[in-house]
Amino acid sequence: MSISKSAENLIGKAQEGKELNRKEIIRLLTLPVNCSPELFYAADKVRKDQAGDEIFLRGIIEFSNHCERNCLYCGLRKGNAKLSRYRMSEDEIITTVKQIKKTGIPTVVLQSGEDSFYSTDVVCRLIERIRKETDLIITLSIGERPLNDYKAFQQAGANRYLLKHETASKDLYKYLRPGCNWQNRLQCLRRLKELGFETGTGNMVGLPGQTPEILADDLLMMKLLDADMLGIGPFIAHPDTPLAGLDHDGLALILRVLALARLLTRNTNIPATTALATFHPQGRLLALQAGANVVMPDFTPEIYKTLYDIYPGRTVVGPAVKIIGKLENNFQSIGRTINYNIGQRQKHK
Ligand code: SAM
Ligand code: SF4
């Protein structure tokens, strides 16, 4: 069934990079199902033109599952007494970073719960060692910290920081992240950007209470923050959290948000997230064909991997090297290859 002329025009406008207002974004989010292929095709073309045809890899290490926060959606929340907790030592982290380097992947993402055990000094020492012993590009994803910490991390040699805004709705944020402040999260993002970090933000799609209006605001916020990376993934309900059982089947909606993020922000780096691969067997490949250009293989040592239990079903069994081989085959099946360069956000074309 062909799509309406007005839908076609709106998708065309987005593909050309013309400014879209909130109402138009909401319309694109809520178009009839038969419009999805057209929207994904437009995003794929813009990805090809603005970010290239190759897929960039980031090796991720989830070095601690301790968290002082209590986000309602997350299995690592401090209120989850069922989870066995772990912390990787500095040497264990360095050994794992060296494994990433061996594969040729040029960047490491260090992620954890908000865990003050890793003080400013500890994180800085780790950054300095990684730079000295491997020279990999370092992305941190360790939550909200004071400005002086961000400054210290940067001086020590960290290059990038991922801090998803999670949702553009202040009310929803307040409900989902008790004791946290939405303005503070945004201030952290602005500070990171001002300090010169390549900064990543993003959201979860399928959260309870989320509306197309809120998703449109998420997309406008990604644009406003001028983020360099955008993590967009499904919310997956964890059985040991207050949101247990609130499952959703919004694959098409997630892909639409991702495609719109590509159309609105043009040249950003957008991962096909692990959450998407967990949510749907074809999630990763579909995302790569709807605007995504980055994949983040998990190098967390096997003994810890299953304990980084943000949401259920995420563990991919086997060493990362094997996983990369498998990914390479998958990428080839959609005519794409891996690029082992650092994959900095391209200058606007
Ligand atoms: N603690 C840091 C933070 O919150 O920014 C980094 C680690 S946190 C586990 C990384 C991301 O996991 C969050 O930004 C959030 O979007 C995602 N996440 C947490 N629980 C999730 C869930 N149930 N489903 C999907 N994503 C989830
Ligand atoms: Fe902690 Fe991050 Fe999970 Fe919130 S999302 S509970 S801050 S690990």
Coordinates of C-alpha atoms and ligand atoms in Angstrom, one line a residue:
M1 CA 0.0 0.0 0.0
S2 CA 1.5 3.3 -1.0
I3 CA 1.8 6.1 1.6
S4 CA 0.0 9.4 1.5
K5 CA 1.5 12.3 -0.4
S6 CA 1.7 14.4 2.8
A7 CA 3.6 11.7 4.6
E8 CA 6.0 11.3 1.7
N9 CA 6.6 15.1 1.6
L10 CA 7.3 15.2 5.3
I11 CA 9.8 12.3 5.2
G12 CA 11.4 14.1 2.1
K13 CA 11.7 17.3 4.1
A14 CA 13.4 15.4 7.0
Q15 CA 15.7 13.7 4.5
E16 CA 16.8 17.0 3.1
G17 CA 17.7 18.3 6.5
K18 CA 15.1 21.0 6.7
E19 CA 14.1 22.1 10.2
L20 CA 11.2 20.1 11.7
N21 CA 9.0 21.5 14.4
R22 CA 7.6 19.5 17.3
K23 CA 4.3 18.9 15.6
E24 CA 6.0 17.5 12.5
I25 CA 8.2 15.2 14.6
I26 CA 5.1 13.9 16.5
R27 CA 3.4 13.3 13.1
L28 CA 6.4 11.3 11.9
L29 CA 6.4 9.2 15.1
T30 CA 2.8 8.4 14.7
L31 CA 2.5 7.8 10.9
P32 CA 0.7 4.6 9.8
V33 CA 2.9 1.4 10.0
N34 CA 3.2 1.2 6.2
C35 CA 5.3 4.5 6.3
S36 CA 8.1 2.9 8.4
P37 CA 10.1 1.5 5.5
E38 CA 10.2 4.9 3.8
L39 CA 11.3 6.6 7.0
F40 CA 14.0 4.0 7.6
Y41 CA 15.2 4.3 4.0
A42 CA 15.5 8.1 4.4
A43 CA 17.5 7.7 7.6
D44 CA 19.7 5.1 6.0
K45 CA 20.5 7.4 3.1
V46 CA 21.4 10.3 5.5
R47 CA 23.6 7.9 7.5
K48 CA 25.4 6.9 4.4
D49 CA 25.9 10.4 3.2
Q50 CA 26.8 12.0 6.5
A51 CA 28.5 9.3 8.6
G52 CA 29.7 6.9 5.9
D53 CA 29.0 3.2 5.2
E54 CA 31.4 1.7 7.7
I55 CA 30.5 0.5 11.2
F56 CA 32.6 1.8 14.1
L57 CA 33.3 -0.5 17.1
R58 CA 33.7 0.5 20.8
G59 CA 34.8 -2.1 23.3
I60 CA 32.8 -1.8 26.5
I61 CA 33.9 -2.8 30.0
E62 CA 31.3 -2.8 32.7
F63 CA 33.7 -2.6 35.6
S64 CA 31.3 -2.3 38.6
N65 CA 27.7 -3.1 39.2
H66 CA 27.5 -1.3 42.5
C67 CA 25.2 1.7 42.3
E68 CA 24.2 4.4 44.9
R69 CA 21.1 5.3 42.8
N70 CA 17.7 3.7 42.8
C71 CA 16.4 4.2 39.3
L72 CA 13.1 2.3 39.0
Y73 CA 13.9 0.7 35.7
C74 CA 17.4 -0.6 36.4
G75 CA 18.5 -4.0 37.8
L76 CA 21.6 -2.4 39.3
R77 CA 19.6 -0.1 41.6
K78 CA 20.7 -0.2 45.1
G79 CA 17.3 -1.5 46.3
N80 CA 17.9 -4.7 44.3
A81 CA 19.1 -6.9 47.2
K82 CA 19.0 -10.0 45.0
L83 CA 22.0 -9.0 42.9
S84 CA 25.5 -10.1 43.8
R85 CA 27.8 -7.1 43.4
Y86 CA 31.3 -6.9 42.0
R87 CA 34.0 -4.4 41.4
M88 CA 36.9 -5.0 38.9
S89 CA 40.4 -4.1 40.2
E90 CA 42.5 -1.6 38.3
D91 CA 44.7 -4.4 37.0
E92 CA 41.7 -6.4 35.8
I93 CA 40.5 -3.4 33.9
I94 CA 43.9 -2.7 32.3
T95 CA 44.2 -6.4 31.3
T96 CA 40.7 -6.2 29.6
V97 CA 41.6 -2.9 27.9
K98 CA 44.7 -4.6 26.5
Q99 CA 42.4 -7.3 25.1
I100 CA 40.4 -4.7 23.3
K101 CA 43.5 -3.1 21.9
K102 CA 44.6 -6.5 20.5
T103 CA 41.5 -6.8 18.4
G104 CA 42.3 -3.5 16.7
I105 CA 39.3 -1.6 18.3
P106 CA 40.6 1.9 19.0
T107 CA 38.3 3.0 21.8
V108 CA 37.2 1.7 25.2
V109 CA 34.0 2.6 27.0
L110 CA 34.3 2.3 30.8
Q111 CA 30.8 1.9 32.3
S112 CA 29.5 1.3 35.8
G113 CA 26.8 2.2 38.3
E114 CA 27.3 5.4 40.3
D115 CA 29.9 4.0 42.6
S116 CA 32.0 6.4 44.7
F117 CA 34.4 3.6 45.5
Y118 CA 36.0 4.7 42.3
S119 CA 37.0 8.1 43.6
T120 CA 38.2 11.0 41.3
D121 CA 41.8 9.9 42.0
V122 CA 41.2 6.2 41.3
V123 CA 39.4 7.1 38.0
C124 CA 42.2 9.5 37.0
R125 CA 44.9 7.0 37.7
L126 CA 43.0 4.4 35.6
I127 CA 42.7 6.9 32.7
E128 CA 46.4 7.7 32.9
R129 CA 47.4 4.1 32.9
I130 CA 45.1 3.3 29.9
R131 CA 46.6 6.2 27.9
K132 CA 50.1 5.2 28.8
E133 CA 49.8 1.5 28.4
T134 CA 47.4 1.3 25.4
D135 CA 46.8 4.8 24.1
L136 CA 43.1 3.9 23.4
I137 CA 40.5 6.6 23.2
I138 CA 38.6 6.6 26.5
T139 CA 34.9 7.0 26.9
L140 CA 33.5 7.2 30.4
S141 CA 29.9 6.3 31.3
I142 CA 29.9 6.5 35.1
G143 CA 27.0 8.9 35.8
E144 CA 26.7 12.3 37.3
R145 CA 29.8 13.8 38.9
P146 CA 30.7 17.3 40.1
L147 CA 32.3 19.7 37.5
N148 CA 35.7 19.3 39.1
D149 CA 35.6 15.5 38.5
Y150 CA 34.8 16.0 34.9
K151 CA 37.7 18.5 34.6
A152 CA 40.1 16.0 36.3
F153 CA 39.0 13.2 34.1
Q154 CA 39.6 15.3 31.0
Q155 CA 43.0 16.4 32.2
A156 CA 43.9 12.8 32.9
G157 CA 43.2 11.9 29.2
A158 CA 39.5 10.9 28.9
N159 CA 38.0 12.0 25.6
R160 CA 34.3 11.1 25.6
Y161 CA 31.4 10.8 28.1
L162 CA 28.1 9.1 27.8
L163 CA 25.3 10.3 30.0
K164 CA 21.8 9.6 28.6
H165 CA 19.2 12.2 29.6
E166 CA 16.9 9.1 29.7
T167 CA 13.7 11.1 29.2
A168 CA 12.8 14.7 28.3
S169 CA 9.9 14.7 30.6
K170 CA 10.8 16.3 33.9
D171 CA 7.8 14.5 35.7
L172 CA 8.7 11.1 34.3
Y173 CA 12.3 11.6 35.2
K174 CA 11.4 12.5 38.8
Y175 CA 9.3 9.4 39.1
L176 CA 11.8 7.1 37.5
R177 CA 14.9 8.4 39.2
P178 CA 14.0 9.1 42.8
G179 CA 16.2 11.7 44.5
C180 CA 17.7 12.8 41.1
N181 CA 17.3 16.1 39.5
W182 CA 16.6 16.4 35.8
Q183 CA 18.1 19.9 35.6
N184 CA 21.3 18.6 37.2
R185 CA 21.5 15.9 34.5
L186 CA 21.2 18.5 31.8
Q187 CA 23.8 20.7 33.5
C188 CA 26.2 17.8 33.6
L189 CA 25.7 17.3 29.8
R190 CA 26.2 21.0 29.1
R191 CA 29.4 21.0 31.3
L192 CA 30.8 18.0 29.5
K193 CA 30.2 19.5 26.2
E194 CA 31.7 22.9 27.3
L195 CA 34.8 21.1 28.6
G196 CA 35.3 19.6 25.1
F197 CA 34.3 16.0 25.7
E198 CA 32.7 14.3 22.8
T199 CA 29.4 13.9 24.6
G200 CA 26.7 11.3 24.3
T201 CA 23.1 11.5 25.4
G202 CA 20.0 9.4 24.6
N203 CA 16.8 8.0 25.9
M204 CA 14.9 4.8 26.5
V205 CA 11.8 4.1 24.4
G206 CA 8.8 2.2 25.9
L207 CA 9.0 3.7 29.4
P208 CA 5.7 3.6 31.3
G209 CA 3.8 6.9 30.8
Q210 CA 5.9 7.9 27.7
T211 CA 3.9 9.7 24.9
P212 CA 4.8 10.6 21.4
E213 CA 5.0 14.2 22.7
I214 CA 7.7 13.2 25.2
L215 CA 9.6 11.3 22.5
A216 CA 9.5 14.3 20.2
D217 CA 10.9 16.4 23.1
D218 CA 13.6 13.7 23.5
L219 CA 14.6 14.2 19.9
L220 CA 14.5 18.0 20.1
M221 CA 16.7 17.8 23.2
M222 CA 19.3 15.6 21.4
K223 CA 19.5 18.3 18.7
L224 CA 19.6 21.2 21.2
L225 CA 22.4 19.6 23.2
D226 CA 24.4 19.1 20.0
A227 CA 25.4 15.7 21.2
D228 CA 28.1 13.8 19.3
M229 CA 26.7 10.3 20.2
L230 CA 23.1 9.2 20.7
G231 CA 22.2 6.0 22.7
I232 CA 18.6 5.1 21.8
G233 CA 17.3 1.8 23.1
P234 CA 14.2 0.0 24.4
F235 CA 13.2 0.0 28.0
I236 CA 13.3 -3.7 29.0
A237 CA 11.5 -4.5 32.3
H238 CA 13.6 -6.2 34.9
P239 CA 11.8 -8.6 37.2
D240 CA 13.6 -7.4 40.4
T241 CA 12.6 -3.7 40.0
P242 CA 9.4 -1.7 40.7
L243 CA 8.7 -1.7 36.9
A244 CA 8.7 -5.6 36.7
G245 CA 6.2 -6.9 34.1
L246 CA 5.8 -3.6 32.3
D247 CA 6.8 -5.1 29.0
H248 CA 6.1 -3.5 25.6
D249 CA 6.4 -4.6 22.0
G250 CA 7.6 -1.3 20.5
L251 CA 10.3 -2.4 18.1
A252 CA 8.9 -0.3 15.3
L253 CA 8.6 2.8 17.5
I254 CA 12.3 2.4 18.8
L255 CA 13.5 2.2 15.2
R256 CA 11.4 5.2 14.3
V257 CA 13.0 7.3 17.1
L258 CA 16.4 6.1 16.0
A259 CA 15.7 7.0 12.4
L260 CA 14.4 10.4 13.3
A261 CA 17.5 11.0 15.5
R262 CA 19.6 10.4 12.4
L263 CA 17.4 12.6 10.2
L264 CA 17.5 15.5 12.8
T265 CA 21.1 15.3 13.9
R266 CA 22.6 14.2 10.6
N267 CA 26.3 13.3 11.4
T268 CA 26.2 12.0 15.0
N269 CA 27.4 8.5 16.0
I270 CA 24.4 6.3 16.8
P271 CA 25.0 2.8 18.2
A272 CA 22.8 -0.1 17.4
T273 CA 22.5 -0.8 21.1
T274 CA 22.9 -4.0 23.0
A275 CA 19.5 -3.4 24.5
L276 CA 18.0 -3.5 20.9
A277 CA 19.9 -6.7 20.2
T278 CA 18.4 -8.1 23.4
F279 CA 14.9 -6.8 22.7
H280 CA 14.7 -8.4 19.2
P281 CA 16.9 -11.0 17.4
Q282 CA 17.1 -8.7 14.4
G283 CA 17.2 -5.5 16.5
R284 CA 20.9 -4.7 15.8
L285 CA 20.8 -5.2 12.1
L286 CA 17.5 -3.4 11.7
A287 CA 18.9 -0.4 13.6
L288 CA 22.0 -0.4 11.3
Q289 CA 19.6 -0.1 8.4
A290 CA 17.6 2.7 10.0
G291 CA 20.4 5.2 10.8
A292 CA 22.8 3.5 13.3
N293 CA 26.6 3.3 12.5
V294 CA 28.2 2.1 15.7
V295 CA 28.3 -1.3 17.6
M296 CA 29.7 -1.8 21.1
P297 CA 30.9 -5.3 21.7
D298 CA 31.1 -6.3 25.4
F299 CA 34.5 -7.2 26.7
T300 CA 33.5 -7.5 30.4
P301 CA 35.2 -10.7 31.7
E302 CA 32.8 -13.7 31.7
I303 CA 32.8 -14.0 35.5
Y304 CA 31.2 -10.5 35.8
K305 CA 29.2 -10.3 32.6
T306 CA 26.0 -11.9 33.9
L307 CA 26.1 -9.8 37.0
Y308 CA 25.9 -6.5 35.1
D309 CA 22.2 -7.2 35.1
I310 CA 20.6 -3.9 34.0
Y311 CA 17.8 -5.8 32.2
P312 CA 17.2 -9.5 31.6
G313 CA 18.5 -11.5 28.6
R314 CA 21.4 -9.3 27.7
T315 CA 24.3 -11.7 28.1
V316 CA 26.0 -12.9 24.9
V317 CA 27.9 -15.9 25.8
G318 CA 31.5 -16.3 24.5
P319 CA 34.6 -14.2 24.2
A320 CA 34.3 -10.8 22.5
V321 CA 36.7 -11.8 19.7
K322 CA 34.3 -14.5 18.6
I323 CA 31.4 -12.1 18.8
I324 CA 33.2 -9.7 16.6
G325 CA 33.7 -12.4 14.0
K326 CA 30.0 -13.1 14.1
L327 CA 29.2 -9.4 13.9
E328 CA 31.5 -9.1 10.8
N329 CA 29.4 -11.8 9.0
N330 CA 26.2 -10.1 10.0
F331 CA 27.5 -6.7 8.7
Q332 CA 28.5 -8.2 5.4
S333 CA 25.0 -9.6 5.0
I334 CA 23.7 -6.0 4.8
G335 CA 26.7 -4.8 2.7
R336 CA 28.6 -3.1 5.5
T337 CA 32.1 -3.5 6.9
I338 CA 33.9 -2.6 10.1
N339 CA 36.1 0.5 10.3
Y340 CA 38.9 0.2 12.9
N341 CA 39.5 4.0 13.1
I342 CA 38.3 6.0 16.1
G343 CA 35.1 7.1 14.4
Q344 CA 35.0 10.7 15.5
R345 CA 31.8 12.6 14.6
Q346 CA 32.3 13.9 11.1
K347 CA 32.2 17.6 10.3
H348 CA 28.9 18.7 9.0
K349 CA 28.5 18.2 5.2
Ligands
SAM1 N1 25.0 4.6 35.9 C1 25.3 5.3 34.7 C2 24.1 6.0 34.2 O1 23.0 5.7 34.7 O2 24.2 6.9 33.4 C3 25.7 4.3 33.6 C4 25.3 2.9 33.7 S1 23.6 2.7 33.3 C5 23.4 1.0 33.6 C6 23.6 2.7 31.5 C7 22.2 2.9 30.8 O3 21.5 1.7 31.1 C8 21.3 4.0 31.3 O4 21.7 5.2 30.7 C9 19.9 3.5 31.0 O5 19.4 4.1 29.8 C10 20.2 2.0 30.6 N2 19.2 1.2 31.3 C11 19.1 1.0 32.7 N3 18.0 0.1 32.9 C12 17.5 -0.2 31.7 C13 16.4 -1.1 31.3 N4 15.7 -1.7 32.2 N5 16.2 -1.2 30.0 C14 17.0 -0.6 29.1 N6 18.0 0.2 29.4 C15 18.3 0.4 30.7
SF4_2 FE1 22.5 3.2 38.7 FE2 22.7 4.0 36.2 FE3 21.2 1.9 36.9 FE4 20.4 4.3 37.6 S1 20.7 3.5 35.5 S2 20.4 2.5 39.0 S3 22.4 5.3 38.0 S4 23.4 2.0 37.1

